[in-house]
PDB file of C-alpha atoms in Angstrom:
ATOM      1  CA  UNK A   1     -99.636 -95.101 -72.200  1.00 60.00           C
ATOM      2  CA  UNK A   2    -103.189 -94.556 -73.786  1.00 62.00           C
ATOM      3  CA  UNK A   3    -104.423 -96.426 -71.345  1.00 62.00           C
ATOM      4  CA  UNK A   4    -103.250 -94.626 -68.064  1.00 57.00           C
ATOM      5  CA  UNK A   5    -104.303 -91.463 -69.811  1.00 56.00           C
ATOM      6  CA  UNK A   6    -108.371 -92.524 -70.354  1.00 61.00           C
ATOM      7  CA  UNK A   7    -107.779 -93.858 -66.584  1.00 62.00           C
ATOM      8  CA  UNK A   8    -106.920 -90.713 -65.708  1.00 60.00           C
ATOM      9  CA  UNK A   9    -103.509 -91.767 -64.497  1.00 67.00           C
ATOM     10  CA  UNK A  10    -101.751 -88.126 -65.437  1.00 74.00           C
ATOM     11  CA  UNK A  11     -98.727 -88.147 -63.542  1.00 79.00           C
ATOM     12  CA  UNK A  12     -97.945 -91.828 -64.658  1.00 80.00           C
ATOM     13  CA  UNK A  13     -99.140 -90.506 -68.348  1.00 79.00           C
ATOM     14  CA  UNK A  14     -96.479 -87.178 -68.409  1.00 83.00           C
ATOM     15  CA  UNK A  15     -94.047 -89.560 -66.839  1.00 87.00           C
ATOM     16  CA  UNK A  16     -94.262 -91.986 -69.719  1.00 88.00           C
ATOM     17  CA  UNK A  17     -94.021 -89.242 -71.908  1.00 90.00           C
ATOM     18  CA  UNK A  18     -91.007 -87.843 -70.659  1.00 93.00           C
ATOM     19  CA  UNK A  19     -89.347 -91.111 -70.367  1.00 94.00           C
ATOM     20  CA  UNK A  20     -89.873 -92.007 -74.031  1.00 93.00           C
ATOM     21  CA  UNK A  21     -88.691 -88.748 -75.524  1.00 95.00           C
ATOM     22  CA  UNK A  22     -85.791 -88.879 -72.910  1.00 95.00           C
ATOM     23  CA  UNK A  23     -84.903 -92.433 -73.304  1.00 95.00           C
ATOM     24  CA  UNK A  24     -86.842 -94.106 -76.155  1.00 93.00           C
ATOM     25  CA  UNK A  25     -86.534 -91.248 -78.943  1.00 91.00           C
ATOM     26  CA  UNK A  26     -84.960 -94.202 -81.755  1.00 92.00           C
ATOM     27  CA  UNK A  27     -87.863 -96.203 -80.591  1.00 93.00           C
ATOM     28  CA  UNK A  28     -89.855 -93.557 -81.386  1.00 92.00           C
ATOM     29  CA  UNK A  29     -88.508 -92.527 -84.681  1.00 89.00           C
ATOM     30  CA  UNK A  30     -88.612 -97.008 -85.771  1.00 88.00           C
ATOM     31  CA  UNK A  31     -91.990 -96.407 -85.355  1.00 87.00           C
ATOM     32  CA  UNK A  32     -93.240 -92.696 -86.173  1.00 88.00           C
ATOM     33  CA  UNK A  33     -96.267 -93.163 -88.115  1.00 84.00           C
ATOM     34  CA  UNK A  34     -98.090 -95.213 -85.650  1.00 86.00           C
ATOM     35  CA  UNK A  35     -97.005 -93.601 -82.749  1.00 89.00           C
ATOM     36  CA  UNK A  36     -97.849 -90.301 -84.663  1.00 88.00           C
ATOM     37  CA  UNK A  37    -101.331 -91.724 -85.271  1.00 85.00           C
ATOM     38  CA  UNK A  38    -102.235 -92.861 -81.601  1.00 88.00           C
ATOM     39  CA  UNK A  39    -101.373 -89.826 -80.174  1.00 88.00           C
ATOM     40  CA  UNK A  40    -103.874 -87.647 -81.282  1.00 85.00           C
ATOM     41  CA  UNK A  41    -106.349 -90.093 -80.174  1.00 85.00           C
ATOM     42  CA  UNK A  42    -105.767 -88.268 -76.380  1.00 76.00           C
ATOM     43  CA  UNK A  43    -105.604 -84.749 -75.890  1.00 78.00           C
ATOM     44  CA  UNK A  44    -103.400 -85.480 -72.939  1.00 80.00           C
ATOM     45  CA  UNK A  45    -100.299 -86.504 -74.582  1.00 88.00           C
ATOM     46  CA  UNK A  46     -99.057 -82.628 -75.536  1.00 90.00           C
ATOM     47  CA  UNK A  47     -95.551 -83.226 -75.005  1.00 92.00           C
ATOM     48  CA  UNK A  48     -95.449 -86.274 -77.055  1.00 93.00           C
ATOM     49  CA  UNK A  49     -97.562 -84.290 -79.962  1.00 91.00           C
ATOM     50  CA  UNK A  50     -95.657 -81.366 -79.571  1.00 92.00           C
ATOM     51  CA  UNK A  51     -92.398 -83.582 -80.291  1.00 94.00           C
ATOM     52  CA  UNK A  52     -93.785 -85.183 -82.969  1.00 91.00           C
ATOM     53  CA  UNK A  53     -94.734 -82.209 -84.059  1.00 89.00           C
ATOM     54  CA  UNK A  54     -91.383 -80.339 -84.247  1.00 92.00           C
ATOM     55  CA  UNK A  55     -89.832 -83.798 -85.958  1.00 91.00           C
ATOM     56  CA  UNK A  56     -92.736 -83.170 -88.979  1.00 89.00           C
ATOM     57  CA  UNK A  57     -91.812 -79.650 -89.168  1.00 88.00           C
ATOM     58  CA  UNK A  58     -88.189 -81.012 -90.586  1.00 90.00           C
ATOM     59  CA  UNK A  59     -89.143 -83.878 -92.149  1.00 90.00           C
ATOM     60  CA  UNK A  60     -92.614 -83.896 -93.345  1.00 90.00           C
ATOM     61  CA  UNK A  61     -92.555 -86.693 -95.889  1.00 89.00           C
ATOM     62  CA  UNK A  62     -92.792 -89.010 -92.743  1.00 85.00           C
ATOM     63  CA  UNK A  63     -96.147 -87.896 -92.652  1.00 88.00           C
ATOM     64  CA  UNK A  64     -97.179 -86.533 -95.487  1.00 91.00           C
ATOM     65  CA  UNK A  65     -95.941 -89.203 -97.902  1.00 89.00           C
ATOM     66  CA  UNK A  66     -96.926 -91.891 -95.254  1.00 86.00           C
ATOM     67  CA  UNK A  67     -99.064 -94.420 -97.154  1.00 84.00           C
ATOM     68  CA  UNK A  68    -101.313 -94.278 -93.748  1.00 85.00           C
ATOM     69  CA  UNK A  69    -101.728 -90.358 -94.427  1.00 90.00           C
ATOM     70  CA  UNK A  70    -105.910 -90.881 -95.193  1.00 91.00           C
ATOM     71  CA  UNK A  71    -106.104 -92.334 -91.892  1.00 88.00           C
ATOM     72  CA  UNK A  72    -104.949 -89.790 -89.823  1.00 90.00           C
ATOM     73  CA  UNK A  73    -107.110 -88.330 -86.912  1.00 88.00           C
ATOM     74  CA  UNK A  74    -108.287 -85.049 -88.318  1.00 91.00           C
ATOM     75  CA  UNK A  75    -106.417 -83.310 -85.419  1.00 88.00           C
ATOM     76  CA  UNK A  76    -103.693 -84.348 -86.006  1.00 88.00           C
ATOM     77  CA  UNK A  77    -103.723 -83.283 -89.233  1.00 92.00           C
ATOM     78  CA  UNK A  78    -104.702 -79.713 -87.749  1.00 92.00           C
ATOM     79  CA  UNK A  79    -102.002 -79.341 -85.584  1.00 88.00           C
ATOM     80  CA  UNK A  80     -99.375 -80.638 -88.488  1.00 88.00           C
ATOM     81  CA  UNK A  81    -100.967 -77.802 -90.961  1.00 91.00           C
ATOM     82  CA  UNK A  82    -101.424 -75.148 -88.337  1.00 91.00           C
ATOM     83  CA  UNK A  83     -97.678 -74.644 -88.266  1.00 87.00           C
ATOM     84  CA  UNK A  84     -95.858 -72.272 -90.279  1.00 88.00           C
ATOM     85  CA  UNK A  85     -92.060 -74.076 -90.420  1.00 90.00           C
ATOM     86  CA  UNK A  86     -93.174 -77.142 -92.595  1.00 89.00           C
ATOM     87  CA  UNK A  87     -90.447 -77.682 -94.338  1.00 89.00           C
ATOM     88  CA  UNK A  88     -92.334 -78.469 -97.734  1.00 91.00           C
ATOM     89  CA  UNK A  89     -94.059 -76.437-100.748  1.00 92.00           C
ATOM     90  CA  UNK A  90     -97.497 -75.401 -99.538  1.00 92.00           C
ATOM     91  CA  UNK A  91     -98.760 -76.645-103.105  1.00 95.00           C
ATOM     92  CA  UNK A  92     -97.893 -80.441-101.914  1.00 94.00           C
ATOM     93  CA  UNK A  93     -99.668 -79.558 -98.390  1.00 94.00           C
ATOM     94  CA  UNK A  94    -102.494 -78.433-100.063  1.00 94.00           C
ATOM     95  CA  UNK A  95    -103.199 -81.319-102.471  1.00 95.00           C
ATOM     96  CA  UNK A  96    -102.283 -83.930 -99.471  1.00 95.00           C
ATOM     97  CA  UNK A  97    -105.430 -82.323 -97.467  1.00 95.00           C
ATOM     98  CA  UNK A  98    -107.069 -82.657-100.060  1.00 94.00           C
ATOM     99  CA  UNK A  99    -106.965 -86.012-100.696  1.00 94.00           C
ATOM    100  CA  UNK A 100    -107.329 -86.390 -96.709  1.00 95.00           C
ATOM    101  CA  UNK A 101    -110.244 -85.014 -97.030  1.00 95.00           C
ATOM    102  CA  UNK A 102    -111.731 -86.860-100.198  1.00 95.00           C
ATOM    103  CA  UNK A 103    -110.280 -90.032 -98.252  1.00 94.00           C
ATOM    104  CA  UNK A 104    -112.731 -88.810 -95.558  1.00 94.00           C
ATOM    105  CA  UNK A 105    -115.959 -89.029 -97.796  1.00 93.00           C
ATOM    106  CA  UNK A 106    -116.204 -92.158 -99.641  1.00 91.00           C
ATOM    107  CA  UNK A 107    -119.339 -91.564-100.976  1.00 91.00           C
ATOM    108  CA  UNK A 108    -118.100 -88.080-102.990  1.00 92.00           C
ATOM    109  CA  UNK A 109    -117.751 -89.856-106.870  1.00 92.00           C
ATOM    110  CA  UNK A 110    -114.383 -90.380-107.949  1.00 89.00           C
ATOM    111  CA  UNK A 111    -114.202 -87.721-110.865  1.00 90.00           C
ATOM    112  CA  UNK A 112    -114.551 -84.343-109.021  1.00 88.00           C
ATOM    113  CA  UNK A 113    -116.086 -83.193-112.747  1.00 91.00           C
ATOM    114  CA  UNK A 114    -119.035 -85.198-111.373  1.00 92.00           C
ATOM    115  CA  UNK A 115    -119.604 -83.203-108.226  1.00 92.00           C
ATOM    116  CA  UNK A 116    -122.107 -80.907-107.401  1.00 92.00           C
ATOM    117  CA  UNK A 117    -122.044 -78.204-104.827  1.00 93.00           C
ATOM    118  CA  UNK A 118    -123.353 -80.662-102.154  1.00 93.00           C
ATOM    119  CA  UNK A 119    -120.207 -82.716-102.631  1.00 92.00           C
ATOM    120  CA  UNK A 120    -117.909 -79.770-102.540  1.00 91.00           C
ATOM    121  CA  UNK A 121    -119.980 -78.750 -99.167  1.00 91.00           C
ATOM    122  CA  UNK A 122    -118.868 -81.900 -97.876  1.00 90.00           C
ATOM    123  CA  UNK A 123    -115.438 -81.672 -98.906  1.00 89.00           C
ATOM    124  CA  UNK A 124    -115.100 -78.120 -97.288  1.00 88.00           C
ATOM    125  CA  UNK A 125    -116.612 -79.021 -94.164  1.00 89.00           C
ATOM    126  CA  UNK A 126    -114.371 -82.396 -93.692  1.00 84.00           C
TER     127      UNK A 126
END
């Protein structure tokens, strides 16, 4: 499906998209995480995001508590925290984007009692 969206293949692309949600949705669900992470590699794929999306809202540990959460594309992660229905304590949000972003900048040192204001720059910035 990736593919026929960088080919520019739309119609096939929202086709696929429908069909899956339609047809494939326990497929989908077997195999959230990584479906959930190759989505957001192509703007394109809205109604696939935007179903994803809603299934996070309820259930948020599939994400959030995935042991793949450090890798996920940065908007995805954007569009998951941009909602307001999450159905989770903002606290645990807030420390899982946290440790997204840390995840994002090996280089900060592993005690953040060791940082300086450069390394919180880059932390805020992520």
């Amino acid at each position: 499906m990736l593919i026929a969206c960088e080919i520019l293949f739309d119609e096939l692309a929202k086709y696929l998209e429908t069909h899956l949600i339609e047809t494939k949705a326990h497929w989908l669900r077997l195999n959230f995480t990584r479906i959930y992470q190759k989505i957001f590699q192509n703007n394109e794929l809205q109604k696939l995001q935007k179903w994803c999306n809603d299934i996070v809202a309820k259930y948020p540990d599939k994400i959030f508590e995935s042991e793949n959460f450090s890798s996920l594309q940065k908007n995805a992660l954007v569009s998951l925290i941009s909602r307001d229905d999450l159905q989770m304590e903002e606290i645990k949000i807030r420390n899982r984007v946290i440790e997204w972003g840390i995840a994002q900048n090996p280089d900060l040192p592993t005690n953040p009692e060791n940082w300086s204001h450069k390394n919180f720059l880059s932390l805020k910035t992520t």
